[in-house]
Amino acid sequence: MSTSPVPVNLSDKLAQFSELWSQKKVAELNDYEVKLAKLKGEFVWHSHEGTDELFLVISGRLTIQLRDGDVVLEPGELFVVPRGVEHCPVADEETAILLFEPAGTINTGDAGGPMTRAAENFG
Amino acid sequence: MSTSPVPVNLSDKLAQFSELWSQKKVAELNDYEVKLAKLKGEFVWHSHEGTDELFLVISGRLTIQLRDGDVVLEPGELFVVPRGVEHCPVADEETAILLFEPAGTINTGDAGGPMTRAAENFG
């Protein structure tokens, strides 16, 4: 390792940004990434043809709308959206989540549009 | 999806087993697995030649001994042990962790021995 081994403290990382719908990469595992994001409001309906996508709620409350029903995630709950399944995250209150997915996964998947953003490296 | 979409509640899952050093698979993401484990005491020194390994502490306190120093993880902290890096987890108190790594990763890596166990499917 090129740097001293220090853990990633999720609360500390979350305290360092406030933008909504921006994905902050906090760790890498092989060709996968661990990212943090803050959400409020509704995202866009989209799917990822090439990959499953893991959501873990840290604080707040996240509803993942699916075409066949909603999944509601409280803190300490995770859900994997299977590849190809259309979904649309929505959060009534500000919600912090951890995402796990392959590096390069585009947040809006096949939908594109103005909310499309690349993940940012983050300390 | 073949079943109704329900989230994985990490606390609920942890309440359902008590064995130490047993990895319980609670979710899959592509060819990766999310596993829970309870640890107390010292594991064995080992490395994984083929993969990085992510540890996230949920409760308790985990020290990951590395040959060049220890990493101490409190709840809400994660650390990725890079592939090929020798490590030995140790927990003075009972500690619950989430692991993320490719399916089929052997817990004792290159070391083998009596603590070797396959991950178990878990509800």
PDB file of C-alpha atoms in Angstrom:
ATOM      1  CA  MET A   1       0.000   0.000   0.000  1.00  0.00           C
ATOM      2  CA  SER A   2       1.215   3.441  -0.845  1.00  0.00           C
ATOM      3  CA  THR A   3      -0.504   5.181   2.064  1.00  0.00           C
ATOM      4  CA  SER A   4      -0.942   4.398   5.739  1.00  0.00           C
ATOM      5  CA  PRO A   5      -3.907   2.145   6.278  1.00  0.00           C
ATOM      6  CA  VAL A   6      -6.786   4.155   7.681  1.00  0.00           C
ATOM      7  CA  PRO A   7     -10.433   3.149   7.764  1.00  0.00           C
ATOM      8  CA  VAL A   8     -13.180   5.033   5.972  1.00  0.00           C
ATOM      9  CA  ASN A   9     -15.542   6.568   8.527  1.00  0.00           C
ATOM     10  CA  LEU A  10     -18.894   6.871   6.800  1.00  0.00           C
ATOM     11  CA  SER A  11     -20.239   9.610   9.096  1.00  0.00           C
ATOM     12  CA  ASP A  12     -17.116  11.694   8.652  1.00  0.00           C
ATOM     13  CA  LYS A  13     -17.349  11.374   4.883  1.00  0.00           C
ATOM     14  CA  LEU A  14     -21.017  12.290   4.865  1.00  0.00           C
ATOM     15  CA  ALA A  15     -20.268  15.400   6.922  1.00  0.00           C
ATOM     16  CA  GLN A  16     -17.929  16.616   4.194  1.00  0.00           C
ATOM     17  CA  PHE A  17     -20.466  17.234   1.460  1.00  0.00           C
ATOM     18  CA  SER A  18     -24.011  18.464   1.099  1.00  0.00           C
ATOM     19  CA  GLU A  19     -24.857  18.210  -2.607  1.00  0.00           C
ATOM     20  CA  LEU A  20     -27.782  15.974  -3.404  1.00  0.00           C
ATOM     21  CA  TRP A  21     -27.633  13.213  -6.037  1.00  0.00           C
ATOM     22  CA  SER A  22     -23.853  13.383  -6.273  1.00  0.00           C
ATOM     23  CA  GLN A  23     -21.977  10.106  -5.846  1.00  0.00           C
ATOM     24  CA  LYS A  24     -18.776  10.270  -3.811  1.00  0.00           C
ATOM     25  CA  LYS A  25     -16.415   7.337  -4.166  1.00  0.00           C
ATOM     26  CA  VAL A  26     -14.957   6.413  -0.779  1.00  0.00           C
ATOM     27  CA  ALA A  27     -13.424   2.994  -1.510  1.00  0.00           C
ATOM     28  CA  GLU A  28     -12.574   0.590  -4.303  1.00  0.00           C
ATOM     29  CA  LEU A  29     -12.752  -3.194  -4.246  1.00  0.00           C
ATOM     30  CA  ASN A  30     -11.301  -4.838  -7.342  1.00  0.00           C
ATOM     31  CA  ASP A  31     -13.221  -3.164 -10.171  1.00  0.00           C
ATOM     32  CA  TYR A  32     -16.108  -2.169  -7.929  1.00  0.00           C
ATOM     33  CA  GLU A  33     -16.706   1.061  -6.056  1.00  0.00           C
ATOM     34  CA  VAL A  34     -18.223   2.025  -2.715  1.00  0.00           C
ATOM     35  CA  LYS A  35     -19.953   5.380  -3.049  1.00  0.00           C
ATOM     36  CA  LEU A  36     -21.911   7.662  -0.745  1.00  0.00           C
ATOM     37  CA  ALA A  37     -24.755   9.909  -1.802  1.00  0.00           C
ATOM     38  CA  LYS A  38     -27.348  12.207  -0.276  1.00  0.00           C
ATOM     39  CA  LEU A  39     -30.793  12.131  -1.804  1.00  0.00           C
ATOM     40  CA  LYS A  40     -33.939  14.165  -1.414  1.00  0.00           C
ATOM     41  CA  GLY A  41     -36.869  14.158  -3.782  1.00  0.00           C
ATOM     42  CA  GLU A  42     -37.369  11.876  -6.742  1.00  0.00           C
ATOM     43  CA  PHE A  43     -34.702  10.634  -9.140  1.00  0.00           C
ATOM     44  CA  VAL A  44     -35.488   9.356 -12.647  1.00  0.00           C
ATOM     45  CA  TRP A  45     -36.783   5.978 -13.758  1.00  0.00           C
ATOM     46  CA  HIS A  46     -33.918   3.990 -15.239  1.00  0.00           C
ATOM     47  CA  SER A  47     -32.275   0.590 -15.348  1.00  0.00           C
ATOM     48  CA  HIS A  48     -28.761  -0.771 -15.647  1.00  0.00           C
ATOM     49  CA  GLU A  49     -28.526  -3.428 -18.307  1.00  0.00           C
ATOM     50  CA  GLY A  50     -25.091  -4.576 -17.296  1.00  0.00           C
ATOM     51  CA  THR A  51     -25.166  -4.754 -13.538  1.00  0.00           C
ATOM     52  CA  ASP A  52     -27.058  -5.195 -10.304  1.00  0.00           C
ATOM     53  CA  GLU A  53     -26.954  -2.196  -7.948  1.00  0.00           C
ATOM     54  CA  LEU A  54     -26.792  -2.273  -4.147  1.00  0.00           C
ATOM     55  CA  PHE A  55     -28.383   0.418  -1.961  1.00  0.00           C
ATOM     56  CA  LEU A  56     -27.727   0.554   1.796  1.00  0.00           C
ATOM     57  CA  VAL A  57     -29.487   3.289   3.774  1.00  0.00           C
ATOM     58  CA  ILE A  58     -27.358   4.984   6.438  1.00  0.00           C
ATOM     59  CA  SER A  59     -29.823   7.664   7.564  1.00  0.00           C
ATOM     60  CA  GLY A  60     -33.225   8.859   6.471  1.00  0.00           C
ATOM     61  CA  ARG A  61     -35.572   6.666   4.479  1.00  0.00           C
ATOM     62  CA  LEU A  62     -35.384   5.594   0.850  1.00  0.00           C
ATOM     63  CA  THR A  63     -38.176   4.296  -1.309  1.00  0.00           C
ATOM     64  CA  ILE A  64     -37.030   2.412  -4.388  1.00  0.00           C
ATOM     65  CA  GLN A  65     -39.963   2.450  -6.741  1.00  0.00           C
ATOM     66  CA  LEU A  66     -40.136  -0.624  -8.959  1.00  0.00           C
ATOM     67  CA  ARG A  67     -42.682  -1.321 -11.669  1.00  0.00           C
ATOM     68  CA  ASP A  68     -44.187  -4.073  -9.523  1.00  0.00           C
ATOM     69  CA  GLY A  69     -44.137  -2.274  -6.182  1.00  0.00           C
ATOM     70  CA  ASP A  70     -42.085  -0.131  -3.836  1.00  0.00           C
ATOM     71  CA  VAL A  71     -39.281  -1.194  -1.541  1.00  0.00           C
ATOM     72  CA  VAL A  72     -38.852   1.028   1.512  1.00  0.00           C
ATOM     73  CA  LEU A  73     -35.447   1.056   3.156  1.00  0.00           C
ATOM     74  CA  GLU A  74     -34.836   2.299   6.693  1.00  0.00           C
ATOM     75  CA  PRO A  75     -31.341   2.838   8.122  1.00  0.00           C
ATOM     76  CA  GLY A  76     -29.438  -0.431   8.286  1.00  0.00           C
ATOM     77  CA  GLU A  77     -31.407  -1.953   5.435  1.00  0.00           C
ATOM     78  CA  LEU A  78     -30.071  -2.859   2.012  1.00  0.00           C
ATOM     79  CA  PHE A  79     -31.586  -3.886  -1.289  1.00  0.00           C
ATOM     80  CA  VAL A  80     -30.111  -5.052  -4.569  1.00  0.00           C
ATOM     81  CA  VAL A  81     -31.873  -3.900  -7.720  1.00  0.00           C
ATOM     82  CA  PRO A  82     -31.266  -6.643 -10.292  1.00  0.00           C
ATOM     83  CA  ARG A  83     -29.778  -5.740 -13.649  1.00  0.00           C
ATOM     84  CA  GLY A  84     -32.320  -4.636 -16.180  1.00  0.00           C
ATOM     85  CA  VAL A  85     -34.993  -3.847 -13.594  1.00  0.00           C
ATOM     86  CA  GLU A  86     -36.441  -0.365 -13.901  1.00  0.00           C
ATOM     87  CA  HIS A  87     -36.303   1.607 -10.671  1.00  0.00           C
ATOM     88  CA  CYS A  88     -36.713   5.140  -9.423  1.00  0.00           C
ATOM     89  CA  PRO A  89     -35.383   6.150  -5.987  1.00  0.00           C
ATOM     90  CA  VAL A  90     -37.337   8.729  -4.023  1.00  0.00           C
ATOM     91  CA  ALA A  91     -36.713  10.182  -0.566  1.00  0.00           C
ATOM     92  CA  ASP A  92     -39.164  12.447   1.253  1.00  0.00           C
ATOM     93  CA  GLU A  93     -36.523  13.530   3.734  1.00  0.00           C
ATOM     94  CA  GLU A  94     -32.801  13.910   3.144  1.00  0.00           C
ATOM     95  CA  THR A  95     -31.390  10.412   3.056  1.00  0.00           C
ATOM     96  CA  ALA A  96     -27.817   9.175   3.072  1.00  0.00           C
ATOM     97  CA  ILE A  97     -26.999   5.962   1.259  1.00  0.00           C
ATOM     98  CA  LEU A  98     -24.079   3.734   0.443  1.00  0.00           C
ATOM     99  CA  LEU A  99     -23.955   2.343  -3.087  1.00  0.00           C
ATOM    100  CA  PHE A 100     -21.975  -0.637  -4.256  1.00  0.00           C
ATOM    101  CA  GLU A 101     -21.596  -1.357  -7.948  1.00  0.00           C
ATOM    102  CA  PRO A 102     -18.989  -1.747 -10.686  1.00  0.00           C
ATOM    103  CA  ALA A 103     -16.734   1.207 -11.403  1.00  0.00           C
ATOM    104  CA  GLY A 104     -18.109   3.295 -14.213  1.00  0.00           C
ATOM    105  CA  THR A 105     -21.768   2.552 -13.568  1.00  0.00           C
ATOM    106  CA  ILE A 106     -23.738   5.586 -14.711  1.00  0.00           C
ATOM    107  CA  ASN A 107     -26.204   6.852 -12.121  1.00  0.00           C
ATOM    108  CA  THR A 108     -29.045   7.308 -14.592  1.00  0.00           C
ATOM    109  CA  GLY A 109     -28.364   4.009 -16.389  1.00  0.00           C
ATOM    110  CA  ASP A 110     -30.172   3.827 -19.706  1.00  0.00           C
ATOM    111  CA  ALA A 111     -32.207   6.974 -19.093  1.00  0.00           C
ATOM    112  CA  GLY A 112     -29.569   9.700 -19.335  1.00  0.00           C
ATOM    113  CA  GLY A 113     -30.766  13.255 -18.878  1.00  0.00           C
ATOM    114  CA  PRO A 114     -29.773  16.202 -16.732  1.00  0.00           C
ATOM    115  CA  MET A 115     -29.238  14.233 -13.515  1.00  0.00           C
ATOM    116  CA  THR A 116     -26.493  12.142 -15.108  1.00  0.00           C
ATOM    117  CA  ARG A 117     -23.274  12.518 -13.186  1.00  0.00           C
ATOM    118  CA  ALA A 118     -20.020  10.633 -12.929  1.00  0.00           C
ATOM    119  CA  ALA A 119     -18.952   9.460  -9.491  1.00  0.00           C
ATOM    120  CA  GLU A 120     -16.398  11.750  -7.886  1.00  0.00           C
ATOM    121  CA  ASN A 121     -13.288  10.668  -6.082  1.00  0.00           C
ATOM    122  CA  PHE A 122     -13.626  11.645  -2.497  1.00  0.00           C
ATOM    123  CA  GLY A 123     -10.734  11.734  -0.068  1.00  0.00           C
TER     124      GLY A 123
ATOM    125  CA  MET B   1     -37.735 -11.270  -9.654  1.00  0.00           C
ATOM    126  CA  SER B   2     -39.115 -14.507  -8.343  1.00  0.00           C
ATOM    127  CA  THR B   3     -39.981 -13.189  -4.889  1.00  0.00           C
ATOM    128  CA  SER B   4     -41.559 -10.024  -3.553  1.00  0.00           C
ATOM    129  CA  PRO B   5     -38.981  -7.321  -3.165  1.00  0.00           C
ATOM    130  CA  VAL B   6     -38.093  -6.940   0.485  1.00  0.00           C
ATOM    131  CA  PRO B   7     -35.049  -5.215   1.940  1.00  0.00           C
ATOM    132  CA  VAL B   8     -32.417  -6.968   4.004  1.00  0.00           C
ATOM    133  CA  ASN B   9     -32.460  -5.623   7.558  1.00  0.00           C
ATOM    134  CA  LEU B  10     -28.956  -6.122   8.904  1.00  0.00           C
ATOM    135  CA  SER B  11     -29.968  -6.047  12.584  1.00  0.00           C
ATOM    136  CA  ASP B  12     -32.696  -8.598  12.017  1.00  0.00           C
ATOM    137  CA  LYS B  13     -30.286 -10.893  10.213  1.00  0.00           C
ATOM    138  CA  LEU B  14     -27.673 -10.550  12.938  1.00  0.00           C
ATOM    139  CA  ALA B  15     -30.273 -11.452  15.567  1.00  0.00           C
ATOM    140  CA  GLN B  16     -30.833 -14.770  13.816  1.00  0.00           C
ATOM    141  CA  PHE B  17     -27.473 -16.381  14.446  1.00  0.00           C
ATOM    142  CA  SER B  18     -24.862 -16.513  17.145  1.00  0.00           C
ATOM    143  CA  GLU B  19     -22.002 -18.633  15.794  1.00  0.00           C
ATOM    144  CA  LEU B  20     -18.679 -16.880  15.592  1.00  0.00           C
ATOM    145  CA  TRP B  21     -16.544 -16.815  12.423  1.00  0.00           C
ATOM    146  CA  SER B  22     -19.371 -18.117  10.256  1.00  0.00           C
ATOM    147  CA  GLN B  23     -20.179 -16.098   7.155  1.00  0.00           C
ATOM    148  CA  LYS B  24     -23.865 -15.687   6.347  1.00  0.00           C
ATOM    149  CA  LYS B  25     -24.701 -14.577   2.832  1.00  0.00           C
ATOM    150  CA  VAL B  26     -27.525 -12.031   2.891  1.00  0.00           C
ATOM    151  CA  ALA B  27     -27.358 -10.612  -0.636  1.00  0.00           C
ATOM    152  CA  GLU B  28     -25.766 -11.108  -4.031  1.00  0.00           C
ATOM    153  CA  LEU B  29     -24.637  -8.452  -6.469  1.00  0.00           C
ATOM    154  CA  ASN B  30     -23.536  -9.827  -9.826  1.00  0.00           C
ATOM    155  CA  ASP B  31     -20.873 -12.374  -8.885  1.00  0.00           C
ATOM    156  CA  TYR B  32     -20.208 -10.743  -5.522  1.00  0.00           C
ATOM    157  CA  GLU B  33     -21.695 -11.509  -2.132  1.00  0.00           C
ATOM    158  CA  VAL B  34     -22.700  -9.481   0.910  1.00  0.00           C
ATOM    159  CA  LYS B  35     -22.079 -11.530   4.028  1.00  0.00           C
ATOM    160  CA  LEU B  36     -22.506 -10.987   7.758  1.00  0.00           C
ATOM    161  CA  ALA B  37     -20.299 -12.468  10.451  1.00  0.00           C
ATOM    162  CA  LYS B  38     -19.795 -12.284  14.195  1.00  0.00           C
ATOM    163  CA  LEU B  39     -16.238 -12.349  15.431  1.00  0.00           C
ATOM    164  CA  LYS B  40     -14.567 -12.620  18.796  1.00  0.00           C
ATOM    165  CA  GLY B  41     -10.949 -13.434  19.389  1.00  0.00           C
ATOM    166  CA  GLU B  42      -8.229 -13.769  16.795  1.00  0.00           C
ATOM    167  CA  PHE B  43      -8.586 -15.279  13.323  1.00  0.00           C
ATOM    168  CA  VAL B  44      -5.620 -16.596  11.311  1.00  0.00           C
ATOM    169  CA  TRP B  45      -3.078 -14.711   9.246  1.00  0.00           C
ATOM    170  CA  HIS B  46      -3.911 -15.135   5.585  1.00  0.00           C
ATOM    171  CA  SER B  47      -4.207 -13.342   2.280  1.00  0.00           C
ATOM    172  CA  HIS B  48      -6.396 -13.546  -0.801  1.00  0.00           C
ATOM    173  CA  GLU B  49      -4.319 -13.626  -3.955  1.00  0.00           C
ATOM    174  CA  GLY B  50      -7.256 -13.079  -6.251  1.00  0.00           C
ATOM    175  CA  THR B  51      -9.304 -10.369  -4.617  1.00  0.00           C
ATOM    176  CA  ASP B  52      -9.574  -7.352  -2.368  1.00  0.00           C
ATOM    177  CA  GLU B  53     -11.811  -7.823   0.681  1.00  0.00           C
ATOM    178  CA  LEU B  54     -14.106  -5.228   2.256  1.00  0.00           C
ATOM    179  CA  PHE B  55     -14.856  -5.132   5.986  1.00  0.00           C
ATOM    180  CA  LEU B  56     -17.557  -2.846   7.408  1.00  0.00           C
ATOM    181  CA  VAL B  57     -18.067  -2.886  11.173  1.00  0.00           C
ATOM    182  CA  ILE B  58     -21.694  -2.800  12.326  1.00  0.00           C
ATOM    183  CA  SER B  59     -21.166  -3.191  16.074  1.00  0.00           C
ATOM    184  CA  GLY B  60     -18.217  -3.825  18.353  1.00  0.00           C
ATOM    185  CA  ARG B  61     -14.677  -3.074  17.291  1.00  0.00           C
ATOM    186  CA  LEU B  62     -12.444  -4.863  14.816  1.00  0.00           C
ATOM    187  CA  THR B  63      -8.700  -4.696  14.551  1.00  0.00           C
ATOM    188  CA  ILE B  64      -7.315  -5.824  11.227  1.00  0.00           C
ATOM    189  CA  GLN B  65      -3.695  -6.657  11.866  1.00  0.00           C
ATOM    190  CA  LEU B  66      -1.472  -6.039   8.873  1.00  0.00           C
ATOM    191  CA  ARG B  67       2.242  -6.728   8.627  1.00  0.00           C
ATOM    192  CA  ASP B  68       2.906  -2.988   8.587  1.00  0.00           C
ATOM    193  CA  GLY B  69       0.474  -1.952  11.324  1.00  0.00           C
ATOM    194  CA  ASP B  70      -3.027  -2.359  12.651  1.00  0.00           C
ATOM    195  CA  VAL B  71      -6.243  -0.822  11.341  1.00  0.00           C
ATOM    196  CA  VAL B  72      -8.914  -0.356  13.995  1.00  0.00           C
ATOM    197  CA  LEU B  73     -12.513  -0.179  12.800  1.00  0.00           C
ATOM    198  CA  GLU B  74     -15.331   1.217  14.900  1.00  0.00           C
ATOM    199  CA  PRO B  75     -19.021   0.879  13.916  1.00  0.00           C
ATOM    200  CA  GLY B  76     -19.693   2.706  10.656  1.00  0.00           C
ATOM    201  CA  GLU B  77     -16.126   2.330   9.465  1.00  0.00           C
ATOM    202  CA  LEU B  78     -14.944   0.252   6.543  1.00  0.00           C
ATOM    203  CA  PHE B  79     -11.608  -0.890   5.216  1.00  0.00           C
ATOM    204  CA  VAL B  80     -10.548  -2.728   2.080  1.00  0.00           C
ATOM    205  CA  VAL B  81      -7.678  -5.177   2.448  1.00  0.00           C
ATOM    206  CA  PRO B  82      -5.950  -5.229  -0.930  1.00  0.00           C
ATOM    207  CA  ARG B  83      -5.410  -8.526  -2.697  1.00  0.00           C
ATOM    208  CA  GLY B  84      -2.278 -10.326  -1.646  1.00  0.00           C
ATOM    209  CA  VAL B  85      -1.915  -8.383   1.602  1.00  0.00           C
ATOM    210  CA  GLU B  86      -1.552 -10.565   4.666  1.00  0.00           C
ATOM    211  CA  HIS B  87      -4.021  -9.750   7.401  1.00  0.00           C
ATOM    212  CA  CYS B  88      -5.411 -11.192  10.615  1.00  0.00           C
ATOM    213  CA  PRO B  89      -8.677  -9.900  12.086  1.00  0.00           C
ATOM    214  CA  VAL B  90      -8.993  -9.778  15.858  1.00  0.00           C
ATOM    215  CA  ALA B  91     -11.847  -8.584  18.064  1.00  0.00           C
ATOM    216  CA  ASP B  92     -11.595  -8.228  21.834  1.00  0.00           C
ATOM    217  CA  GLU B  93     -15.362  -7.979  22.182  1.00  0.00           C
ATOM    218  CA  GLU B  94     -17.998  -9.654  20.046  1.00  0.00           C
ATOM    219  CA  THR B  95     -18.105  -7.718  16.817  1.00  0.00           C
ATOM    220  CA  ALA B  96     -20.539  -7.826  13.920  1.00  0.00           C
ATOM    221  CA  ILE B  97     -19.263  -7.110  10.425  1.00  0.00           C
ATOM    222  CA  LEU B  98     -20.456  -6.926   6.864  1.00  0.00           C
ATOM    223  CA  LEU B  99     -18.153  -8.413   4.241  1.00  0.00           C
ATOM    224  CA  PHE B 100     -18.204  -7.708   0.551  1.00  0.00           C
ATOM    225  CA  GLU B 101     -16.175  -9.832  -1.836  1.00  0.00           C
ATOM    226  CA  PRO B 102     -16.513 -12.126  -4.835  1.00  0.00           C
ATOM    227  CA  ALA B 103     -18.632 -15.245  -4.451  1.00  0.00           C
ATOM    228  CA  GLY B 104     -16.516 -18.209  -3.500  1.00  0.00           C
ATOM    229  CA  THR B 105     -13.869 -16.276  -1.615  1.00  0.00           C
ATOM    230  CA  ILE B 106     -12.511 -18.589   1.068  1.00  0.00           C
ATOM    231  CA  ASN B 107     -12.438 -17.031   4.524  1.00  0.00           C
ATOM    232  CA  THR B 108      -8.956 -18.267   5.333  1.00  0.00           C
ATOM    233  CA  GLY B 109      -7.549 -17.428   1.906  1.00  0.00           C
ATOM    234  CA  ASP B 110      -4.188 -19.077   1.300  1.00  0.00           C
ATOM    235  CA  ALA B 111      -3.821 -20.259   4.890  1.00  0.00           C
ATOM    236  CA  GLY B 112      -6.470 -22.972   5.121  1.00  0.00           C
ATOM    237  CA  GLY B 113      -6.744 -24.784   8.436  1.00  0.00           C
ATOM    238  CA  PRO B 114      -9.549 -25.571  10.869  1.00  0.00           C
ATOM    239  CA  MET B 115     -11.259 -22.174  10.663  1.00  0.00           C
ATOM    240  CA  THR B 116     -11.906 -22.581   6.937  1.00  0.00           C
ATOM    241  CA  ARG B 117     -15.612 -22.400   6.214  1.00  0.00           C
ATOM    242  CA  ALA B 118     -17.772 -21.825   3.176  1.00  0.00           C
ATOM    243  CA  ALA B 119     -20.240 -18.962   3.314  1.00  0.00           C
ATOM    244  CA  GLU B 120     -23.764 -20.122   4.136  1.00  0.00           C
ATOM    245  CA  ASN B 121     -26.918 -19.005   2.431  1.00  0.00           C
ATOM    246  CA  PHE B 122     -28.998 -17.127   4.907  1.00  0.00           C
ATOM    247  CA  GLY B 123     -32.619 -16.298   4.429  1.00  0.00           C
TER     248      GLY B 123
END
